[in-house]
Coordinates of C-alpha atoms in Angstrom, one line a residue:
Chain A
M1 CA 11.2 -62.4 14.7
L2 CA 12.9 -65.5 13.9
T3 CA 16.6 -65.6 13.0
A4 CA 18.7 -68.5 12.2
R5 CA 22.3 -69.5 12.2
C6 CA 22.9 -72.1 9.5
L7 CA 25.0 -74.9 10.7
A8 CA 24.6 -77.3 7.8
R9 CA 28.1 -77.8 6.7
Q10 CA 30.6 -79.9 5.2
T11 CA 34.1 -79.6 3.9
S12 CA 33.3 -76.8 1.6
L13 CA 30.7 -74.6 3.3
R14 CA 33.3 -72.3 4.6
P15 CA 32.1 -69.1 3.0
I16 CA 28.5 -69.6 4.1
L17 CA 29.5 -70.7 7.5
R18 CA 31.6 -67.7 8.1
D19 CA 28.7 -65.5 7.3
A20 CA 26.5 -67.7 9.4
R21 CA 28.4 -66.6 12.5
V22 CA 26.8 -63.3 11.9
R23 CA 23.1 -63.6 12.7
T24 CA 21.3 -64.3 9.5
R25 CA 17.7 -64.0 8.9
L26 CA 15.8 -67.2 8.5
T27 CA 14.4 -65.9 5.3
S28 CA 17.7 -66.5 3.6
V29 CA 19.2 -69.1 5.8
I30 CA 16.2 -71.4 5.2
I31 CA 17.4 -71.7 1.7
A32 CA 21.0 -72.4 2.5
C33 CA 20.2 -74.7 5.3
A34 CA 17.2 -76.6 4.3
G35 CA 17.6 -76.4 0.6
G36 CA 14.9 -74.4 -1.0
Q37 CA 15.1 -73.4 -4.6
I38 CA 18.4 -72.8 -6.0
K39 CA 17.6 -69.4 -7.2
H40 CA 17.2 -68.4 -3.6
A41 CA 20.3 -70.1 -2.6
R42 CA 22.2 -68.2 -5.2
A43 CA 20.7 -65.0 -4.1
F44 CA 21.9 -65.8 -0.6
S45 CA 25.3 -66.9 -1.5
S46 CA 25.9 -64.0 -3.7
T47 CA 25.8 -61.8 -0.6
S48 CA 28.9 -63.6 0.7
R49 CA 30.6 -64.7 -2.4
A50 CA 29.8 -64.8 -6.0
L51 CA 28.6 -68.3 -6.6
E52 CA 27.1 -67.6 -10.0
E53 CA 28.6 -70.7 -11.5
L54 CA 27.8 -73.6 -9.2
R55 CA 29.5 -76.8 -10.4
K56 CA 27.6 -80.1 -10.6
T57 CA 28.9 -83.5 -9.7
P58 CA 28.4 -86.3 -12.2
L59 CA 25.5 -87.4 -10.0
Y60 CA 23.5 -84.1 -10.3
D61 CA 20.7 -85.6 -12.5
F62 CA 20.6 -88.7 -10.3
H63 CA 20.0 -86.5 -7.2
I64 CA 17.2 -84.6 -8.9
Q65 CA 15.6 -87.8 -10.0
H66 CA 15.7 -89.0 -6.4
G67 CA 14.0 -86.0 -5.0
A68 CA 17.1 -84.3 -3.5
K69 CA 17.0 -80.8 -2.0
M70 CA 20.0 -79.2 -3.6
V71 CA 22.0 -76.5 -1.9
P72 CA 25.1 -74.6 -2.8
F73 CA 28.1 -76.1 -1.2
A74 CA 31.8 -75.5 -1.8
G75 CA 30.9 -74.1 -5.2
Y76 CA 28.8 -77.2 -6.0
E77 CA 25.1 -77.9 -6.1
M78 CA 24.9 -80.7 -3.5
P79 CA 22.1 -82.8 -2.0
L80 CA 21.2 -81.7 1.5
S81 CA 18.5 -84.4 1.9
Y82 CA 16.2 -86.6 -0.2
G83 CA 12.5 -86.6 -0.4
N84 CA 10.8 -86.3 2.9
V85 CA 13.4 -88.1 4.9
G86 CA 14.4 -85.8 7.7
Q87 CA 18.0 -85.4 8.9
V88 CA 17.5 -87.4 12.1
A89 CA 15.9 -90.4 10.2
S90 CA 18.6 -90.2 7.6
H91 CA 21.3 -90.1 10.3
N92 CA 19.8 -93.0 12.2
H93 CA 19.6 -95.1 9.0
V94 CA 23.3 -94.8 8.5
R95 CA 24.0 -95.8 12.1
S96 CA 21.7 -98.8 12.0
S97 CA 21.8 -99.9 8.3
A98 CA 23.6 -98.1 5.4
G99 CA 23.6 -94.8 3.6
L100 CA 25.2 -93.6 0.4
F101 CA 26.7 -90.2 0.0
D102 CA 27.8 -88.4 -3.1
V103 CA 31.2 -86.9 -2.3
S104 CA 32.3 -86.3 -5.9
H105 CA 32.8 -82.7 -5.1
M106 CA 35.9 -83.7 -3.2
V107 CA 39.2 -83.4 -5.1
Q108 CA 40.7 -86.7 -6.2
T109 CA 44.3 -86.5 -7.3
I110 CA 46.8 -89.0 -8.5
I111 CA 50.5 -88.3 -7.9
T112 CA 52.8 -90.4 -10.0
G113 CA 56.5 -90.4 -10.7
P114 CA 59.8 -91.9 -9.4
S115 CA 60.1 -89.4 -6.6
S116 CA 56.5 -89.4 -5.5
T117 CA 57.2 -90.8 -2.0
A118 CA 59.9 -88.3 -1.4
L119 CA 57.7 -85.4 -2.6
L120 CA 54.8 -86.3 -0.3
T121 CA 57.2 -86.9 2.5
H122 CA 58.4 -83.3 2.0
L123 CA 54.8 -82.0 1.8
T124 CA 53.3 -83.9 4.7
P125 CA 54.4 -85.2 8.2
S126 CA 53.3 -88.7 7.3
S127 CA 55.6 -91.8 7.2
L128 CA 54.9 -92.8 3.7
S129 CA 57.9 -94.9 3.0
S130 CA 56.8 -97.3 5.7
L131 CA 53.1 -97.2 4.6
A132 CA 52.1 -100.5 3.0
P133 CA 50.8 -100.5 -0.6
F134 CA 47.0 -100.0 -0.9
T135 CA 46.8 -98.5 2.6
S136 CA 45.4 -95.1 3.4
T137 CA 46.3 -92.6 6.1
L138 CA 44.9 -89.4 7.3
S139 CA 47.4 -86.6 6.6
V140 CA 47.7 -82.9 6.4
L141 CA 49.2 -80.3 4.1
L142 CA 51.0 -77.8 6.3
N143 CA 52.1 -74.2 5.3
E144 CA 55.6 -73.0 6.2
K145 CA 54.4 -71.8 9.6
G146 CA 52.9 -75.2 10.4
G147 CA 49.3 -74.2 9.9
I148 CA 47.0 -76.7 8.4
I149 CA 46.3 -75.9 4.7
D150 CA 44.0 -78.9 4.5
D151 CA 43.4 -82.4 5.9
M152 CA 43.3 -85.2 3.5
V153 CA 43.5 -89.0 3.0
I154 CA 46.6 -90.3 1.2
T155 CA 46.4 -93.8 -0.3
K156 CA 49.6 -95.4 -1.3
H157 CA 49.5 -97.7 -4.3
T158 CA 53.2 -98.0 -5.0
E159 CA 56.3 -96.0 -4.1
E160 CA 55.6 -94.2 -7.3
K161 CA 51.9 -93.8 -7.2
Y162 CA 49.5 -92.2 -4.7
Y163 CA 45.9 -91.4 -4.7
I164 CA 44.9 -88.4 -2.5
V165 CA 41.5 -87.0 -1.6
T166 CA 41.3 -83.4 -0.4
N167 CA 38.5 -81.0 0.5
A168 CA 36.3 -79.4 -2.1
G169 CA 36.3 -76.1 -0.2
R170 CA 40.1 -76.0 -0.3
R171 CA 40.4 -77.0 -4.0
E172 CA 42.0 -73.8 -5.2
R173 CA 44.4 -73.3 -2.3
D174 CA 45.4 -77.0 -2.2
L175 CA 46.0 -77.4 -6.0
A176 CA 47.9 -74.1 -6.2
W177 CA 50.1 -75.1 -3.2
I178 CA 50.7 -78.6 -4.5
R179 CA 51.5 -77.4 -8.1
E180 CA 53.8 -74.7 -6.9
R181 CA 55.7 -77.1 -4.6
V182 CA 55.8 -79.8 -7.3
G183 CA 57.2 -77.2 -9.8
E184 CA 60.0 -76.4 -7.4
W185 CA 60.6 -80.1 -6.6
N186 CA 60.8 -81.2 -10.2
G187 CA 63.4 -78.5 -11.0
E188 CA 65.7 -79.3 -8.1
E189 CA 68.7 -81.5 -8.4
G190 CA 68.7 -84.3 -5.9
K191 CA 64.9 -84.0 -5.5
G192 CA 62.6 -84.3 -8.4
R193 CA 65.0 -83.4 -11.3
G194 CA 65.2 -86.4 -13.6
R195 CA 62.7 -88.3 -11.3
E196 CA 59.8 -85.9 -12.0
V197 CA 56.4 -86.1 -10.3
R198 CA 53.2 -85.6 -12.1
V199 CA 49.9 -84.4 -10.7
E200 CA 46.6 -85.5 -12.2
V201 CA 43.3 -84.3 -10.9
L202 CA 40.5 -86.7 -11.5
D203 CA 38.0 -84.1 -12.6
G204 CA 34.5 -85.4 -13.5
W205 CA 35.1 -88.7 -11.7
G206 CA 32.5 -89.9 -9.2
L207 CA 33.3 -90.5 -5.5
V208 CA 30.6 -92.1 -3.4
A209 CA 30.7 -93.2 0.2
L210 CA 28.8 -96.2 1.3
Q211 CA 28.6 -96.1 5.1
G212 CA 26.9 -98.0 7.9
P213 CA 27.0 -101.5 9.4
E214 CA 25.1 -103.0 6.5
S215 CA 27.5 -101.6 3.9
S216 CA 29.7 -104.6 3.5
T217 CA 26.8 -107.0 3.2
H218 CA 25.3 -104.9 0.5
L219 CA 28.6 -104.2 -1.4
Q220 CA 29.4 -108.0 -1.2
T221 CA 26.2 -108.7 -3.2
L222 CA 27.7 -106.7 -6.1
T223 CA 31.2 -108.1 -6.2
P224 CA 33.1 -111.5 -5.9
F225 CA 35.9 -109.7 -4.2
P226 CA 36.3 -111.0 -0.6
L227 CA 35.6 -107.8 1.3
K228 CA 36.4 -109.5 4.6
Q229 CA 40.1 -109.1 3.6
L230 CA 39.7 -105.4 3.0
T231 CA 40.1 -104.1 6.6
F232 CA 39.8 -100.5 7.8
G233 CA 42.3 -98.3 6.0
K234 CA 43.0 -100.7 3.2
S235 CA 42.0 -100.2 -0.5
A236 CA 41.8 -102.3 -3.6
Y237 CA 40.6 -102.3 -7.2
V238 CA 37.3 -104.2 -6.9
P239 CA 35.3 -105.6 -9.8
L240 CA 31.8 -104.0 -9.6
A241 CA 29.3 -104.7 -12.3
G242 CA 32.1 -105.4 -14.8
F243 CA 34.3 -102.5 -13.9
N244 CA 37.3 -102.3 -11.7
V245 CA 36.8 -99.5 -9.3
H246 CA 39.0 -98.2 -6.5
V247 CA 37.4 -99.0 -3.1
A248 CA 38.9 -97.7 0.1
R249 CA 37.6 -99.0 3.4
G250 CA 36.8 -96.1 5.7
G251 CA 34.8 -92.9 5.7
Y252 CA 33.6 -89.9 7.6
T253 CA 30.8 -91.3 9.8
G254 CA 32.7 -93.6 12.3
E255 CA 30.8 -96.6 10.8
D256 CA 32.2 -99.4 8.7
G257 CA 32.1 -98.3 5.1
F258 CA 33.7 -97.7 1.7
E259 CA 34.7 -94.8 -0.4
I260 CA 34.4 -95.8 -4.1
S261 CA 36.0 -93.9 -6.9
I262 CA 34.3 -94.3 -10.2
P263 CA 35.2 -93.2 -13.7
P264 CA 32.9 -90.5 -15.2
S265 CA 31.0 -92.7 -17.6
Q266 CA 30.1 -95.3 -15.0
T267 CA 29.3 -93.1 -12.1
T268 CA 25.5 -93.0 -12.4
A269 CA 25.1 -96.7 -13.3
L270 CA 27.2 -97.9 -10.3
T271 CA 25.7 -95.4 -7.9
T272 CA 22.3 -96.7 -8.9
L273 CA 23.4 -100.2 -7.9
L274 CA 25.0 -99.1 -4.7
A275 CA 21.9 -97.2 -3.7
R276 CA 19.6 -100.2 -3.7
A277 CA 17.6 -101.0 -0.6
P278 CA 18.4 -101.2 2.3
V279 CA 20.8 -98.4 1.4
Q280 CA 19.4 -94.9 1.5
L281 CA 20.7 -91.9 -0.2
T282 CA 22.1 -89.5 2.4
G283 CA 22.7 -85.8 2.1
L284 CA 25.0 -83.2 3.6
G285 CA 22.9 -82.7 6.7
A286 CA 23.3 -86.2 8.1
R287 CA 26.9 -86.2 6.9
D288 CA 27.7 -83.4 9.3
S289 CA 26.0 -84.9 12.4
L290 CA 27.5 -88.3 11.7
R291 CA 31.1 -86.9 11.4
L292 CA 30.7 -84.8 14.5
E293 CA 29.5 -87.8 16.6
A294 CA 32.6 -89.6 15.2
G295 CA 34.8 -86.8 16.5
M296 CA 36.1 -85.9 13.1
C297 CA 37.2 -82.5 12.0
L298 CA 35.6 -80.4 9.4
Y299 CA 38.0 -78.1 7.7
G300 CA 37.1 -74.4 7.9
H301 CA 35.5 -75.0 11.2
D302 CA 37.6 -77.2 13.4
L303 CA 40.7 -76.7 11.4
D304 CA 42.3 -73.8 9.6
E305 CA 45.6 -72.3 8.6
E306 CA 46.1 -70.7 12.0
T307 CA 45.9 -74.1 13.6
G308 CA 48.6 -76.7 14.0
V309 CA 48.4 -80.5 14.2
V310 CA 49.2 -80.6 17.9
E311 CA 46.5 -78.1 18.9
A312 CA 44.1 -80.0 16.6
G313 CA 44.7 -83.2 18.5
L314 CA 46.2 -84.7 15.3
T315 CA 49.7 -85.3 16.5
W316 CA 49.2 -88.9 15.5
V317 CA 49.4 -88.0 11.8
V318 CA 53.1 -87.0 12.4
G319 CA 55.0 -90.3 11.7
K320 CA 57.3 -91.5 14.5
D321 CA 60.3 -91.5 12.1
R322 CA 59.5 -88.0 11.0
R323 CA 60.3 -86.7 14.5
E324 CA 64.0 -87.2 14.1
K325 CA 64.9 -85.2 11.0
W326 CA 61.9 -82.7 11.1
D327 CA 62.3 -82.4 7.4
F328 CA 58.7 -81.7 6.2
I329 CA 57.2 -78.3 5.5
G330 CA 56.0 -76.6 8.7
A331 CA 58.1 -79.0 10.9
D332 CA 59.5 -76.3 13.2
F333 CA 56.1 -75.3 14.5
V334 CA 55.0 -78.9 15.1
R335 CA 58.3 -79.6 16.9
E336 CA 57.9 -76.5 19.1
H337 CA 54.4 -77.6 20.1
L338 CA 55.4 -81.1 20.7
E339 CA 58.4 -80.2 22.9
N340 CA 56.9 -77.2 24.8
G341 CA 53.2 -77.9 24.6
A342 CA 50.5 -76.2 22.5
P343 CA 48.7 -73.2 24.1
R344 CA 45.3 -74.7 23.2
R345 CA 43.8 -78.0 22.3
R346 CA 40.8 -79.3 20.4
V347 CA 38.5 -81.1 22.8
G348 CA 35.1 -82.8 22.8
L349 CA 32.3 -81.3 25.0
I350 CA 29.0 -82.5 26.2
V351 CA 26.8 -79.4 26.9
E352 CA 23.7 -79.3 29.2
G353 CA 20.6 -77.6 28.2
A354 CA 20.9 -75.9 24.8
P355 CA 23.1 -77.1 22.0
A356 CA 26.3 -75.0 21.7
R357 CA 27.0 -74.0 18.1
E358 CA 30.1 -72.7 16.3
G359 CA 31.4 -69.6 17.8
A360 CA 30.0 -70.1 21.3
K361 CA 32.4 -68.9 24.0
I362 CA 33.8 -71.3 26.6
F363 CA 34.4 -70.0 30.1
A364 CA 35.9 -71.2 33.3
P365 CA 33.0 -72.0 35.7
S366 CA 31.6 -69.0 37.5
N367 CA 34.3 -66.8 36.0
D368 CA 34.5 -64.2 33.3
E369 CA 37.7 -65.6 31.9
Q370 CA 37.1 -66.9 28.4
I371 CA 39.1 -70.1 27.9
G372 CA 38.1 -71.1 24.4
K373 CA 35.4 -71.4 21.8
I374 CA 33.2 -73.9 20.1
T375 CA 34.0 -74.8 16.5
S376 CA 31.2 -77.4 15.8
G377 CA 28.2 -78.4 17.9
I378 CA 24.9 -80.2 17.5
P379 CA 22.2 -82.0 19.4
S380 CA 23.4 -85.6 18.8
P381 CA 20.7 -87.7 17.2
T382 CA 22.3 -90.9 18.4
L383 CA 23.0 -89.8 22.0
G384 CA 20.2 -87.4 22.7
K385 CA 22.8 -85.1 24.2
N386 CA 24.4 -81.9 23.0
I387 CA 27.8 -82.6 21.7
A388 CA 30.4 -80.1 20.5
M389 CA 34.1 -79.7 19.7
G390 CA 36.1 -76.6 20.3
Y391 CA 39.4 -75.3 21.4
V392 CA 40.4 -74.5 25.0
Q393 CA 43.5 -73.2 26.5
T394 CA 45.9 -75.7 28.1
R395 CA 47.2 -73.3 30.7
G396 CA 45.1 -74.3 33.7
G397 CA 44.5 -77.8 32.3
W398 CA 41.1 -77.0 30.8
H399 CA 41.6 -79.6 28.0
K400 CA 41.7 -82.5 30.4
K401 CA 38.9 -85.0 30.2
G402 CA 36.2 -84.6 32.8
T403 CA 36.9 -80.9 33.3
E404 CA 33.8 -78.8 34.0
V405 CA 33.5 -75.6 32.0
E406 CA 30.7 -73.3 30.9
V407 CA 29.5 -72.5 27.4
E408 CA 27.6 -69.4 26.6
V409 CA 24.5 -69.9 24.4
R410 CA 22.1 -67.0 23.8
G411 CA 23.7 -65.0 26.6
R412 CA 23.4 -67.7 29.2
R413 CA 26.0 -70.0 30.6
R414 CA 25.5 -73.7 30.2
R415 CA 27.4 -76.4 32.0
A416 CA 29.6 -78.5 29.9
V417 CA 32.1 -81.3 30.5
V418 CA 35.3 -82.0 28.4
S419 CA 34.6 -85.4 27.0
P420 CA 36.5 -88.0 25.0
M421 CA 35.9 -88.4 21.3
P422 CA 34.5 -90.1 19.3
F423 CA 31.2 -89.5 21.1
V424 CA 29.7 -92.6 19.5
K425 CA 31.6 -95.9 19.4
T426 CA 33.1 -96.5 15.9
G427 CA 32.2 -99.6 13.9
Y428 CA 35.3 -100.0 11.7
W429 CA 36.0 -103.4 10.2
R430 CA 39.4 -104.5 11.5
G431 CA 39.1 -108.2 10.6
Chain B
M1 CA 12.4 -82.2 -9.1
L2 CA 13.1 -79.6 -6.5
R3 CA 10.4 -79.5 -3.9
A4 CA 9.2 -76.0 -3.7
I5 CA 8.8 -74.8 -0.1
R6 CA 5.1 -74.1 0.3
C7 CA 4.2 -70.9 2.0
S8 CA 1.3 -72.3 3.9
A9 CA -1.1 -70.1 5.5
A10 CA -4.0 -72.5 5.0
G11 CA -6.7 -73.1 7.5
F12 CA -7.3 -69.8 9.0
H13 CA -9.1 -66.6 8.3
R14 CA -7.3 -63.4 8.9
R15 CA -10.1 -62.0 10.8
T16 CA -12.5 -64.2 12.6
L17 CA -15.6 -63.0 14.3
S18 CA -16.6 -65.0 17.3
Y19 CA -19.6 -64.5 19.5
H20 CA -19.9 -64.9 23.2
G21 CA -23.2 -65.1 25.0
A22 CA -25.3 -65.3 21.9
T23 CA -28.2 -66.8 23.8
S24 CA -29.3 -66.7 27.4
N25 CA -30.9 -69.4 29.4
Y26 CA -34.2 -67.8 29.0
G27 CA -34.0 -67.8 25.3
K28 CA -34.0 -64.0 25.3
F29 CA -31.8 -62.5 22.7
R30 CA -29.0 -60.4 23.9
P31 CA -26.6 -58.4 21.7
P32 CA -23.5 -60.4 21.0
M33 CA -20.2 -59.3 22.4
R34 CA -18.0 -59.2 19.4
T35 CA -14.3 -59.8 19.7
L36 CA -11.7 -59.7 17.0
V37 CA -9.1 -62.4 16.5
T38 CA -6.3 -61.2 14.3
K39 CA -3.6 -63.2 12.7
R40 CA -0.4 -61.5 11.7
Y41 CA 3.0 -62.6 10.4
T42 CA 6.6 -61.3 10.7
T43 CA 9.0 -61.3 7.8
D44 CA 11.0 -63.8 9.8
H45 CA 8.3 -66.4 9.7
E46 CA 6.6 -66.0 13.0
L47 CA 2.9 -65.8 13.6
V48 CA 0.8 -64.0 16.2
V49 CA -2.8 -64.7 16.8
F50 CA -4.2 -61.8 18.8
D51 CA -7.5 -61.8 20.6
D52 CA -8.5 -58.2 21.5
A53 CA -10.9 -59.5 24.2
T54 CA -8.1 -60.9 26.3
N55 CA -5.3 -58.7 24.8
I56 CA -3.3 -61.9 24.4
G57 CA -1.2 -62.8 21.4
V58 CA -0.3 -66.5 20.8
V59 CA 3.1 -66.8 19.1
S60 CA 4.2 -69.6 16.9
I61 CA 6.5 -70.3 13.9
T62 CA 4.9 -70.8 10.5
D63 CA 4.6 -74.0 8.7
Y64 CA 7.0 -72.6 6.1
A65 CA 9.6 -72.1 8.9
Q66 CA 9.2 -75.6 10.3
S67 CA 9.5 -77.2 6.9
S68 CA 12.6 -75.3 6.3
L69 CA 14.2 -76.0 9.6
G70 CA 13.6 -79.8 9.4
D71 CA 13.2 -82.0 12.5
V72 CA 13.0 -79.7 15.5
V73 CA 14.9 -81.3 18.4
F74 CA 15.1 -78.5 20.9
V75 CA 13.0 -75.6 21.9
E76 CA 14.0 -72.9 24.4
L77 CA 11.2 -70.7 25.7
P78 CA 11.1 -67.6 27.8
S79 CA 10.1 -67.5 31.5
P80 CA 6.5 -66.6 32.2
G81 CA 6.3 -63.1 33.7
T82 CA 9.1 -61.7 31.6
E83 CA 8.5 -58.3 30.1
V84 CA 9.6 -58.2 26.5
S85 CA 9.9 -55.6 23.9
Q86 CA 9.3 -56.2 20.2
G87 CA 12.5 -57.5 18.8
D88 CA 13.9 -59.0 22.1
Q89 CA 15.3 -62.4 21.8
I90 CA 13.0 -64.7 23.7
G91 CA 14.1 -68.2 22.8
A92 CA 15.1 -70.5 20.1
V93 CA 13.9 -73.4 18.0
E94 CA 16.6 -75.8 16.9
S95 CA 17.0 -78.6 14.5
V96 CA 20.1 -80.7 14.3
K97 CA 21.6 -78.5 11.7
A98 CA 20.4 -75.0 12.7
A99 CA 19.6 -72.8 15.7
S100 CA 16.8 -70.3 15.0
D101 CA 16.4 -67.5 17.5
I102 CA 12.9 -66.4 18.3
Y103 CA 12.4 -62.7 18.8
A104 CA 9.4 -61.2 20.3
P105 CA 7.0 -60.2 17.5
V106 CA 5.2 -57.8 19.8
S107 CA 5.9 -56.1 23.1
G108 CA 4.3 -57.2 26.4
K109 CA 4.4 -59.7 29.2
I110 CA 5.0 -63.5 28.7
E111 CA 1.8 -64.9 30.2
E112 CA 2.4 -68.6 29.5
V113 CA 4.7 -70.9 27.6
N114 CA 3.9 -74.2 25.9
E115 CA 5.6 -76.6 28.2
T116 CA 4.5 -79.6 26.0
L117 CA 7.3 -78.6 23.7
D118 CA 10.0 -79.4 26.3
G119 CA 9.2 -83.0 26.0
Q120 CA 8.0 -83.0 22.5
P121 CA 9.9 -80.4 20.4
G122 CA 8.9 -82.4 17.3
L123 CA 5.3 -81.2 17.7
I124 CA 6.5 -78.1 15.9
N125 CA 6.9 -80.1 12.7
K126 CA 3.4 -81.7 13.1
S127 CA 1.3 -78.7 14.2
P128 CA 3.5 -75.6 14.0
E129 CA 0.7 -73.0 13.9
D130 CA -1.7 -74.7 16.3
A131 CA -0.8 -77.3 19.0
A132 CA 2.9 -76.2 19.0
W133 CA 2.3 -72.6 19.9
L134 CA 5.4 -71.2 21.7
C135 CA 4.2 -68.6 24.1
K136 CA 1.4 -66.2 25.0
I137 CA 2.1 -62.6 25.3
K138 CA -0.1 -60.0 26.9
L139 CA 0.3 -57.1 24.6
S140 CA 1.4 -53.7 26.0
D141 CA 0.8 -52.0 22.6
P142 CA -1.8 -53.8 20.5
Q143 CA -1.1 -51.3 17.7
E144 CA 2.1 -53.1 17.0
M145 CA 0.0 -55.8 15.4
D146 CA -1.0 -53.4 12.6
K147 CA 2.6 -53.1 11.5
L148 CA 3.0 -56.9 11.0
L149 CA 2.1 -58.7 7.8
G150 CA -1.3 -60.0 6.8
E151 CA -1.7 -63.4 5.2
E152 CA -1.4 -62.2 1.6
A153 CA 1.7 -60.1 2.3
Y154 CA 3.3 -63.0 4.1
K155 CA 2.6 -65.3 1.2
Q156 CA 4.1 -62.8 -1.1
H157 CA 7.1 -62.5 1.2
C158 CA 7.6 -66.3 1.1
E159 CA 7.3 -66.4 -2.7
S160 CA 9.6 -63.5 -3.3

């Protein structure tokens, strides 16, 4: 018999992935992984969560026209791959040329109002007052216990306007949390009262990511805007085929690239231009292997609400000036970990023999003591080695680079070494 | 449009009669020794080709399974000599995105594994039901074959 554990994943595959830890028969996983017919996908998904009403991004028809295999993902029908291009070829194309991803399922939100900076400074550990206009930063929403509600990218436009992108799979939790906090904020004297903040979700808007070393050359053919000036982490309104669209330099692959936010009516037309050769449409499958090689976290797998930023190796998102007043939500927990050390840490691993997948146990060598577990793992298309990330206990120094451990795959121990991330050198444009 | 996954079982006959020693050097007719080669499927997309003359079943994954998994980049096979029972996990076929455990479709002893797959796991995508066979099992209970699916039943299973 053949049984499969689906590891196709992205920000919003949480419910499927959770089920996937339980051994699932290939019969159903085939559909969720490799994108069979949607009726099957639905049948599968309904066993874990009712996904009767899958949402569509504004590019749904575009995907179908381009031969996409669609799969349910974070409540959306999303392209897993296109035509006969396999995941490895698609992955390699992004590393060597350029790929275009539909990430319109992600939640784009605009925060405006006189107290916007103060509100986001309350909600996140980022140093936003010192962030330059039209600059982005990775950040997190923390719950009161310091657990990560979501990771996100915040782009500052002015002190009174921010653009944030959060995970599709956390849409309800994030929006409820933000709206609740904003409600309190706007009612409180000395905070938002009289300087109210407004939250606008850009529903129906397109968001596409152009990624790979050829991205800027290609994008430059479509705009007079001098892209050389737009270094990693910067953003701008860029004229593209007669429309000014928000372009942020960065992405989720480790390559140079751009995330382009497009109004609903223009999404398909601009995406068509952006997808011209040598750019290839790229689906969720390659997106996952690219981000893992880049050492980037996937919420719901590598991050969750039981995990804090220090454990997650994201201490750097806590601004230096935020470590004096500790006045953001969840600060006590972050401080405790920073001062006394976290009990576990997220690490990169290179595993010999079989690829270690999510849920695999990590052991001390020749010892029955479990010291951690894998949260993401793949055979790396770029390196030809099995890469993984996971959490290991810090007592005993297991998180230190070069440390040898063992990972259990199909009942057998495999040698693994704690390795630095990113696994693949990044190609960001820093000018 | 969505590409329907084809449930391919083309290119074989469920029962093939083959003849050994049909003629002698002296042109004298001798009665043929008839052996029965049977092909059976599991609901989990494995295939066993069983030859009752040798009592050996050749195990592979179906074309349907390989097309669903995508590029196969790693294969783990059992050790020859291992005694397995129907349902035992004996290895795995992995693409970048997924690990698919292989369970013994029949009981018996692993006679041989396809070592070509170590260096060329991608052969599974090219010739899943033929050149990329996984292992050969000497069946301890050939009647187990009867409980597996025939071609039509497997096709229906794929389409359901």
